[in-house]
Every structure is written in structure tokens, then in C-alpha cells.
Amino acid sequence: MFTIGCHLSASKGYLAMAKQAVDLGGNTFQFFTRNPRGGMAKAIDPADISAFHAFCEAHGIRTILAHAPYTLNACAADARVMDFCLRTMADDLQRMEYTPGQLYNFHPGSHVQQGVETGIEKISATLNQVLFADMTTTVLLETMAGKGSEVGGTFEQLREIIDRTTLSDKLGVCLDTCHVHDGGYDIVHDLDGVLTQFDRVIGLSRLKAIHLNDSKNPCGARKDRHEKIGEGHIGLQALTRVINHPALRDLPFFLETPNELPGYAAEIALLRAQRTDD
Ligand code: FE
Ligand code: FE
Ligand code: ZN
């Protein structure tokens, strides 16, 4: 089954997002757990959650992806920033249990002059504080473009974070096509080679989701500027190979392209037309 959706605003609740996903031609969606600027998350409404679960059951939505605020920094030097990150992630992971067995994605962090090794150690320490044994959520480390002092711009760095995390069975990876491309992995000319590398370093069994984005910049630019599908340096042909690749085709795909809702609907339809038979 082709599982495709896009990033949606969480402001009207879970049922509203699921309905919107279906209206756009999708069968999954991504949302921010709270305003990216931080602050309080909206209170969980049990009635919304139960209506959401019934709607998902009826419409074949099996997977959703919650995205942590991108302003979190799990390896911050500043104690207050670190404390905010710990409290936010712990609270998010408790809230995730209202939708059991789903995915929670976060940007590993930026080490800001502390060095990548310290960054990796702190990110694992953060995970060791917020993961808990009986959680049902899988926490995804997002592959990053390697912009500035971002940690997670190479598969090796993600591997190191996983290795230093005690409850590593709770961890997976979300591969962002724009980010890996900008990070220097040539998914346009050598998708197989990149996936072989991913498998060797991290293991393809860890790969749980794809952020499907084109890029405004060439491979290796370390920029992280998303482009509409087919309008960037990755292009429709290469993205078509991504959605049909045997190692990837059963994963959920999430668009984070610069679009309003009609643009997302058009991209979902476009990608459905490129999908080979299941
Ligand atoms: Fe992200
Ligand atoms: Fe992404
Ligand atoms: Zn990005």
C-alpha cells in the first residue's frame, strides 16, 4: 500500500487532521506536537481522540507522524534550553500514548561549538532521560542537512546516537530526501548506493519514515531549503525512484514542501500517478 500524506496544522485537533489528510487524497499526515516556538501543547481531548481513532479505522489511516518543535535542541550548552527540551520531549512522549504505536520525529540538535562528539553524547543522554520502557511510540532521529553545527548530517552520527541510547529498540530514523541530498548523499544518481550505505551504517530495519521533499540547492550544499516536488535539484524522476524503491515503498511518505493545501493535494495526486502497482 502507498502511504502518503503531508504536514498539517494541528490547531483543530486529531480528527480534523485525519479528515484533512483524506480530503487531500492522503492516508497519513504529519503535525507539530506544539507551536514550533515552544510553549504549552493543546490539551488532549478524549472525545477528539476517540473520534479520530474511529475515523482512521474507517479510512485506512494506520500511521501518523508527530514532529517535535524544530526549536528543540537536545544537545544545547545552555541548561535552560536543555531543560526546555527535556520537559517538552517527556511531555510529548506521554501525549503520544493517546495514539499508541505511532511515530515521533525530532531533529537531533545543534552542537554550537561544543563539537560533534559532545553533541552526540548529550543527545543520547537526553534520550536516556525521556525514553521509558513501556512506551509504544517509536522515536525517529531525522537525517539532517549538516547546516551549521547540526548533528545528524551523516549516517555515522545517527548510528552513534543510537549506540549510546539504552532503550535503542525505541529508536528509528526518518530520512528526509532534501536533507540527505543537501548533506551530500547523491540520491539522484545513486539511490541504491546511498541505501546500501544506510543499511551498512544504521540498518534499513531502523528506517521508519520518509520526508519527501525536493531541494532548492544542489547535492552537498548543506542548506536545507525544501522545494516543491519536481521543481528542485532532486527532481520528479529521482523522487519517483524513491517512492517505488523496493526497500522504501512500504514506508510512509510525508511531504514538507512549500505548499498550501491545494498544492499538497496536487503533489499527492502527482505522486500517486508515478507509483508502480502494489
Ligand atoms: Fe524535520
Ligand atoms: Fe524533514
Ligand atoms: Zn528541512
Tab-separated table of C-alpha atoms and ligand atoms in Angstrom:
chain	number	residue	atom	x	y	z
A	1	MET	CA	0.000	0.000	0.000
A	2	PHE	CA	1.181	3.514	-0.819
A	3	THR	CA	1.169	5.548	2.385
A	4	ILE	CA	1.386	9.234	1.552
A	5	GLY	CA	0.453	12.482	3.241
A	6	CYS	CA	1.744	15.902	4.136
A	7	HIS	CA	2.447	18.199	7.037
A	8	LEU	CA	-0.779	19.650	8.512
A	9	SER	CA	-1.641	22.253	11.098
A	10	ALA	CA	-2.593	20.657	14.424
A	11	SER	CA	-4.683	23.606	15.607
A	12	LYS	CA	-8.097	21.955	15.132
A	13	GLY	CA	-7.236	18.590	16.659
A	14	TYR	CA	-6.638	14.997	15.584
A	15	LEU	CA	-9.969	14.267	13.882
A	16	ALA	CA	-9.707	17.456	11.821
A	17	MET	CA	-6.204	16.491	10.663
A	18	ALA	CA	-7.282	12.972	9.682
A	19	LYS	CA	-10.237	14.351	7.705
A	20	GLN	CA	-8.000	16.888	6.018
A	21	ALA	CA	-5.483	14.176	5.122
A	22	VAL	CA	-8.212	12.153	3.402
A	23	ASP	CA	-9.609	15.273	1.663
A	24	LEU	CA	-6.139	15.865	0.191
A	25	GLY	CA	-6.001	12.320	-1.183
A	26	GLY	CA	-3.674	11.068	1.532
A	27	ASN	CA	-3.799	8.279	4.100
A	28	THR	CA	-1.341	9.653	6.660
A	29	PHE	CA	-0.152	13.042	7.927
A	30	GLN	CA	2.499	14.797	9.985
A	31	PHE	CA	1.900	17.536	12.548
A	32	PHE	CA	3.806	19.560	15.123
A	33	THR	CA	3.157	18.437	18.701
A	34	ARG	CA	3.018	22.109	19.671
A	35	ASN	CA	3.806	25.530	18.307
A	36	PRO	CA	7.371	25.353	16.935
A	37	ARG	CA	8.195	28.411	19.015
A	38	GLY	CA	7.603	26.200	22.036
A	39	GLY	CA	5.123	26.748	24.821
A	40	MET	CA	2.233	24.665	26.012
A	41	ALA	CA	0.733	21.898	23.932
A	42	LYS	CA	-3.021	21.958	23.393
A	43	ALA	CA	-4.805	19.769	25.971
A	44	ILE	CA	-5.694	16.312	24.672
A	45	ASP	CA	-9.463	15.990	24.167
A	46	PRO	CA	-10.511	12.349	24.764
A	47	ALA	CA	-13.625	12.800	22.586
A	48	ASP	CA	-11.445	14.066	19.711
A	49	ILE	CA	-9.069	11.129	20.171
A	50	SER	CA	-11.822	8.506	20.083
A	51	ALA	CA	-13.484	10.097	17.026
A	52	PHE	CA	-10.043	10.223	15.425
A	53	HIS	CA	-9.418	6.527	16.026
A	54	ALA	CA	-12.827	5.598	14.572
A	55	PHE	CA	-12.195	7.785	11.517
A	56	CYS	CA	-8.719	6.283	10.960
A	57	GLU	CA	-10.156	2.786	11.208
A	58	ALA	CA	-12.837	3.625	8.634
A	59	HIS	CA	-10.447	5.380	6.233
A	60	GLY	CA	-7.383	3.159	6.417
A	61	ILE	CA	-5.098	5.602	8.254
A	62	ARG	CA	-2.624	3.396	10.099
A	63	THR	CA	0.386	5.618	10.635
A	64	ILE	CA	0.796	9.209	11.774
A	65	LEU	CA	3.971	11.150	12.442
A	66	ALA	CA	4.268	13.698	15.230
A	67	HIS	CA	7.129	16.169	14.775
A	68	ALA	CA	8.788	17.762	17.800
A	69	PRO	CA	9.185	21.548	17.651
A	70	TYR	CA	12.262	22.199	15.495
A	71	THR	CA	13.426	24.766	18.034
A	72	LEU	CA	14.288	21.991	20.496
A	73	ASN	CA	17.978	21.369	20.936
A	74	ALA	CA	18.736	18.040	22.619
A	75	CYS	CA	22.440	18.903	22.903
A	76	ALA	CA	22.222	22.543	23.983
A	77	ALA	CA	25.069	24.013	26.025
A	78	ASP	CA	22.656	26.232	27.926
A	79	ALA	CA	20.983	24.491	30.902
A	80	ARG	CA	17.664	26.291	30.398
A	81	VAL	CA	17.442	25.308	26.724
A	82	MET	CA	18.292	21.768	27.714
A	83	ASP	CA	15.658	21.733	30.431
A	84	PHE	CA	13.030	23.010	27.988
A	85	CYS	CA	13.961	20.215	25.582
A	86	LEU	CA	13.730	17.519	28.256
A	87	ARG	CA	10.375	18.726	29.558
A	88	THR	CA	8.929	19.102	26.064
A	89	MET	CA	10.041	15.688	24.847
A	90	ALA	CA	8.921	13.935	28.035
A	91	ASP	CA	5.504	15.605	27.803
A	92	ASP	CA	5.202	14.866	24.063
A	93	LEU	CA	6.003	11.194	24.626
A	94	GLN	CA	3.343	10.946	27.349
A	95	ARG	CA	0.794	12.554	24.995
A	96	MET	CA	1.810	10.182	22.198
A	97	GLU	CA	0.442	7.295	24.265
A	98	TYR	CA	-3.083	8.581	23.470
A	99	THR	CA	-2.304	7.409	19.912
A	100	PRO	CA	-0.386	4.207	20.695
A	101	GLY	CA	2.204	2.713	18.403
A	102	GLN	CA	2.868	5.851	16.348
A	103	LEU	CA	5.970	7.780	15.273
A	104	TYR	CA	7.622	10.807	16.907
A	105	ASN	CA	10.315	12.590	14.907
A	106	PHE	CA	12.872	15.106	16.134
A	107	HIS	CA	15.925	16.970	14.837
A	108	PRO	CA	18.861	15.590	16.855
A	109	GLY	CA	20.243	19.048	17.653
A	110	SER	CA	22.985	21.587	17.014
A	111	HIS	CA	26.196	21.341	18.993
A	112	VAL	CA	27.081	25.048	18.564
A	113	GLN	CA	30.854	24.971	19.126
A	114	GLN	CA	30.762	22.104	21.618
A	115	GLY	CA	31.933	19.681	18.919
A	116	VAL	CA	30.038	16.862	17.310
A	117	GLU	CA	31.139	14.220	19.833
A	118	THR	CA	29.790	16.234	22.778
A	119	GLY	CA	26.642	16.823	20.748
A	120	ILE	CA	26.155	13.107	20.201
A	121	GLU	CA	26.774	12.325	23.875
A	122	LYS	CA	24.250	14.939	25.014
A	123	ILE	CA	21.601	13.812	22.537
A	124	SER	CA	21.910	10.232	23.786
A	125	ALA	CA	21.796	11.468	27.382
A	126	THR	CA	18.576	13.337	26.543
A	127	LEU	CA	17.078	10.195	25.008
A	128	ASN	CA	18.177	8.197	28.035
A	129	GLN	CA	16.169	10.587	30.192
A	130	VAL	CA	12.964	10.770	28.157
A	131	LEU	CA	12.512	7.262	26.740
A	132	PHE	CA	10.654	4.847	29.005
A	133	ALA	CA	10.420	1.087	28.965
A	134	ASP	CA	6.693	0.627	28.333
A	135	MET	CA	6.265	3.379	25.708
A	136	THR	CA	4.644	2.267	22.436
A	137	THR	CA	5.960	5.146	20.323
A	138	THR	CA	8.959	4.845	18.034
A	139	VAL	CA	11.178	7.936	18.280
A	140	LEU	CA	12.772	8.905	14.969
A	141	LEU	CA	16.049	10.735	14.517
A	142	GLU	CA	15.740	12.854	11.374
A	143	THR	CA	18.607	12.832	8.887
A	144	MET	CA	19.859	16.433	8.749
A	145	ALA	CA	21.473	18.528	6.005
A	146	GLY	CA	24.518	19.269	8.174
A	147	LYS	CA	23.812	23.004	8.119
A	148	GLY	CA	25.855	24.979	10.656
A	149	SER	CA	26.620	22.722	13.614
A	150	GLU	CA	23.700	20.332	13.094
A	151	VAL	CA	24.270	16.830	14.415
A	152	GLY	CA	22.842	14.024	12.294
A	153	GLY	CA	24.157	15.134	8.914
A	154	THR	CA	25.823	11.753	8.393
A	155	PHE	CA	24.524	8.225	8.873
A	156	GLU	CA	27.513	7.541	11.146
A	157	GLN	CA	26.448	10.274	13.588
A	158	LEU	CA	22.930	8.843	13.799
A	159	ARG	CA	24.419	5.387	14.388
A	160	GLU	CA	26.493	6.739	17.278
A	161	ILE	CA	23.436	8.311	18.907
A	162	ILE	CA	21.562	5.014	18.632
A	163	ASP	CA	24.515	3.060	20.046
A	164	ARG	CA	24.706	5.266	23.126
A	165	THR	CA	20.988	5.114	23.887
A	166	THR	CA	19.949	2.462	26.396
A	167	LEU	CA	16.413	1.875	25.090
A	168	SER	CA	17.621	1.858	21.487
A	169	ASP	CA	14.809	-0.512	20.494
A	170	LYS	CA	12.552	2.590	20.755
A	171	LEU	CA	14.599	4.435	18.105
A	172	GLY	CA	14.272	4.646	14.357
A	173	VAL	CA	15.254	7.050	11.605
A	174	CYS	CA	13.254	9.381	9.366
A	175	LEU	CA	15.072	10.025	6.092
A	176	ASP	CA	14.443	13.484	4.653
A	177	THR	CA	15.245	13.467	0.923
A	178	CYS	CA	16.097	17.181	0.860
A	179	HIS	CA	18.331	16.878	3.905
A	180	VAL	CA	20.330	13.815	2.790
A	181	HIS	CA	20.727	15.293	-0.680
A	182	ASP	CA	21.927	18.633	0.790
A	183	GLY	CA	24.127	16.625	3.143
A	184	GLY	CA	25.973	15.134	0.180
A	185	TYR	CA	24.227	11.795	-0.344
A	186	ASP	CA	23.552	11.588	-4.070
A	187	ILE	CA	20.062	10.102	-4.166
A	188	VAL	CA	19.597	11.452	-7.712
A	189	HIS	CA	22.359	9.433	-9.389
A	190	ASP	CA	22.973	6.658	-6.871
A	191	LEU	CA	19.931	5.912	-4.721
A	192	ASP	CA	20.962	2.264	-4.428
A	193	GLY	CA	24.428	3.245	-3.239
A	194	VAL	CA	23.017	5.629	-0.624
A	195	LEU	CA	20.622	2.969	0.666
A	196	THR	CA	23.417	0.393	0.776
A	197	GLN	CA	25.404	2.848	2.871
A	198	PHE	CA	22.400	3.480	5.116
A	199	ASP	CA	21.955	-0.246	5.575
A	200	ARG	CA	25.617	-0.852	6.348
A	201	VAL	CA	25.903	2.021	8.859
A	202	ILE	CA	22.461	2.152	10.504
A	203	GLY	CA	20.481	-0.809	9.159
A	204	LEU	CA	17.429	-0.419	6.925
A	205	SER	CA	15.257	-2.003	9.641
A	206	ARG	CA	15.640	1.323	11.541
A	207	LEU	CA	14.180	3.327	8.667
A	208	LYS	CA	10.549	4.086	9.569
A	209	ALA	CA	9.525	7.152	7.540
A	210	ILE	CA	10.496	9.330	4.586
A	211	HIS	CA	10.175	13.105	4.373
A	212	LEU	CA	9.646	13.533	0.645
A	213	ASN	CA	10.930	16.946	-0.405
A	214	ASP	CA	12.681	18.412	-3.388
A	215	SER	CA	15.609	20.756	-2.705
A	216	LYS	CA	16.305	24.341	-3.752
A	217	ASN	CA	20.033	23.568	-3.680
A	218	PRO	CA	22.493	21.150	-5.293
A	219	CYS	CA	23.704	17.932	-3.656
A	220	GLY	CA	26.131	18.660	-0.809
A	221	ALA	CA	25.066	22.315	-0.382
A	222	ARG	CA	24.310	21.794	3.341
A	223	LYS	CA	21.463	24.294	3.077
A	224	ASP	CA	18.098	22.653	3.927
A	225	ARG	CA	15.704	24.659	1.758
A	226	HIS	CA	12.787	22.493	0.667
A	227	GLU	CA	11.341	22.840	-2.835
A	228	LYS	CA	8.094	21.667	-4.428
A	229	ILE	CA	8.157	18.154	-5.903
A	230	GLY	CA	9.773	18.248	-9.336
A	231	GLU	CA	10.849	21.900	-9.123
A	232	GLY	CA	14.191	21.450	-7.407
A	233	HIS	CA	17.605	19.826	-7.777
A	234	ILE	CA	16.311	16.343	-6.903
A	235	GLY	CA	13.529	16.311	-9.471
A	236	LEU	CA	10.467	14.193	-10.116
A	237	GLN	CA	12.337	11.270	-11.700
A	238	ALA	CA	14.572	10.726	-8.693
A	239	LEU	CA	11.680	11.170	-6.247
A	240	THR	CA	9.677	8.661	-8.294
A	241	ARG	CA	12.513	6.168	-7.810
A	242	VAL	CA	12.363	6.868	-4.060
A	243	ILE	CA	8.629	6.099	-3.714
A	244	ASN	CA	8.924	2.922	-5.792
A	245	HIS	CA	12.190	1.553	-4.431
A	246	PRO	CA	11.726	-1.967	-3.008
A	247	ALA	CA	13.470	-1.004	0.246
A	248	LEU	CA	11.345	2.142	0.702
A	249	ARG	CA	7.963	1.643	-0.968
A	250	ASP	CA	6.195	0.273	2.126
A	251	LEU	CA	7.277	3.184	4.341
A	252	PRO	CA	5.051	6.205	4.995
A	253	PHE	CA	5.948	9.277	2.876
A	254	PHE	CA	5.387	12.810	4.194
A	255	LEU	CA	5.527	15.953	2.060
A	256	GLU	CA	7.057	19.033	3.695
A	257	THR	CA	7.184	21.061	0.518
A	258	PRO	CA	6.432	24.806	0.384
A	259	ASN	CA	2.706	24.463	-0.377
A	260	GLU	CA	-0.743	25.452	0.763
A	261	LEU	CA	-3.325	22.652	0.950
A	262	PRO	CA	-4.270	22.648	-2.796
A	263	GLY	CA	-0.578	22.342	-3.664
A	264	TYR	CA	-0.248	19.346	-1.351
A	265	ALA	CA	-3.325	17.711	-2.921
A	266	ALA	CA	-1.781	18.187	-6.375
A	267	GLU	CA	1.557	16.694	-5.266
A	268	ILE	CA	-0.156	13.694	-3.660
A	269	ALA	CA	-2.076	13.084	-6.912
A	270	LEU	CA	1.106	13.532	-8.955
A	271	LEU	CA	2.997	11.018	-6.824
A	272	ARG	CA	0.130	8.538	-6.882
A	273	ALA	CA	0.310	8.672	-10.675
A	274	GLN	CA	4.048	7.863	-10.515
A	275	ARG	CA	3.602	4.930	-8.194
A	276	THR	CA	4.052	1.490	-9.757
A	277	ASP	CA	1.456	-1.178	-8.946
A	278	ASP	CA	1.428	-2.655	-5.477
B	1	FE	FE	12.029	17.967	10.385
B	2	FE	FE	12.059	16.868	7.288
B	3	ZN	ZN	14.266	20.581	6.322
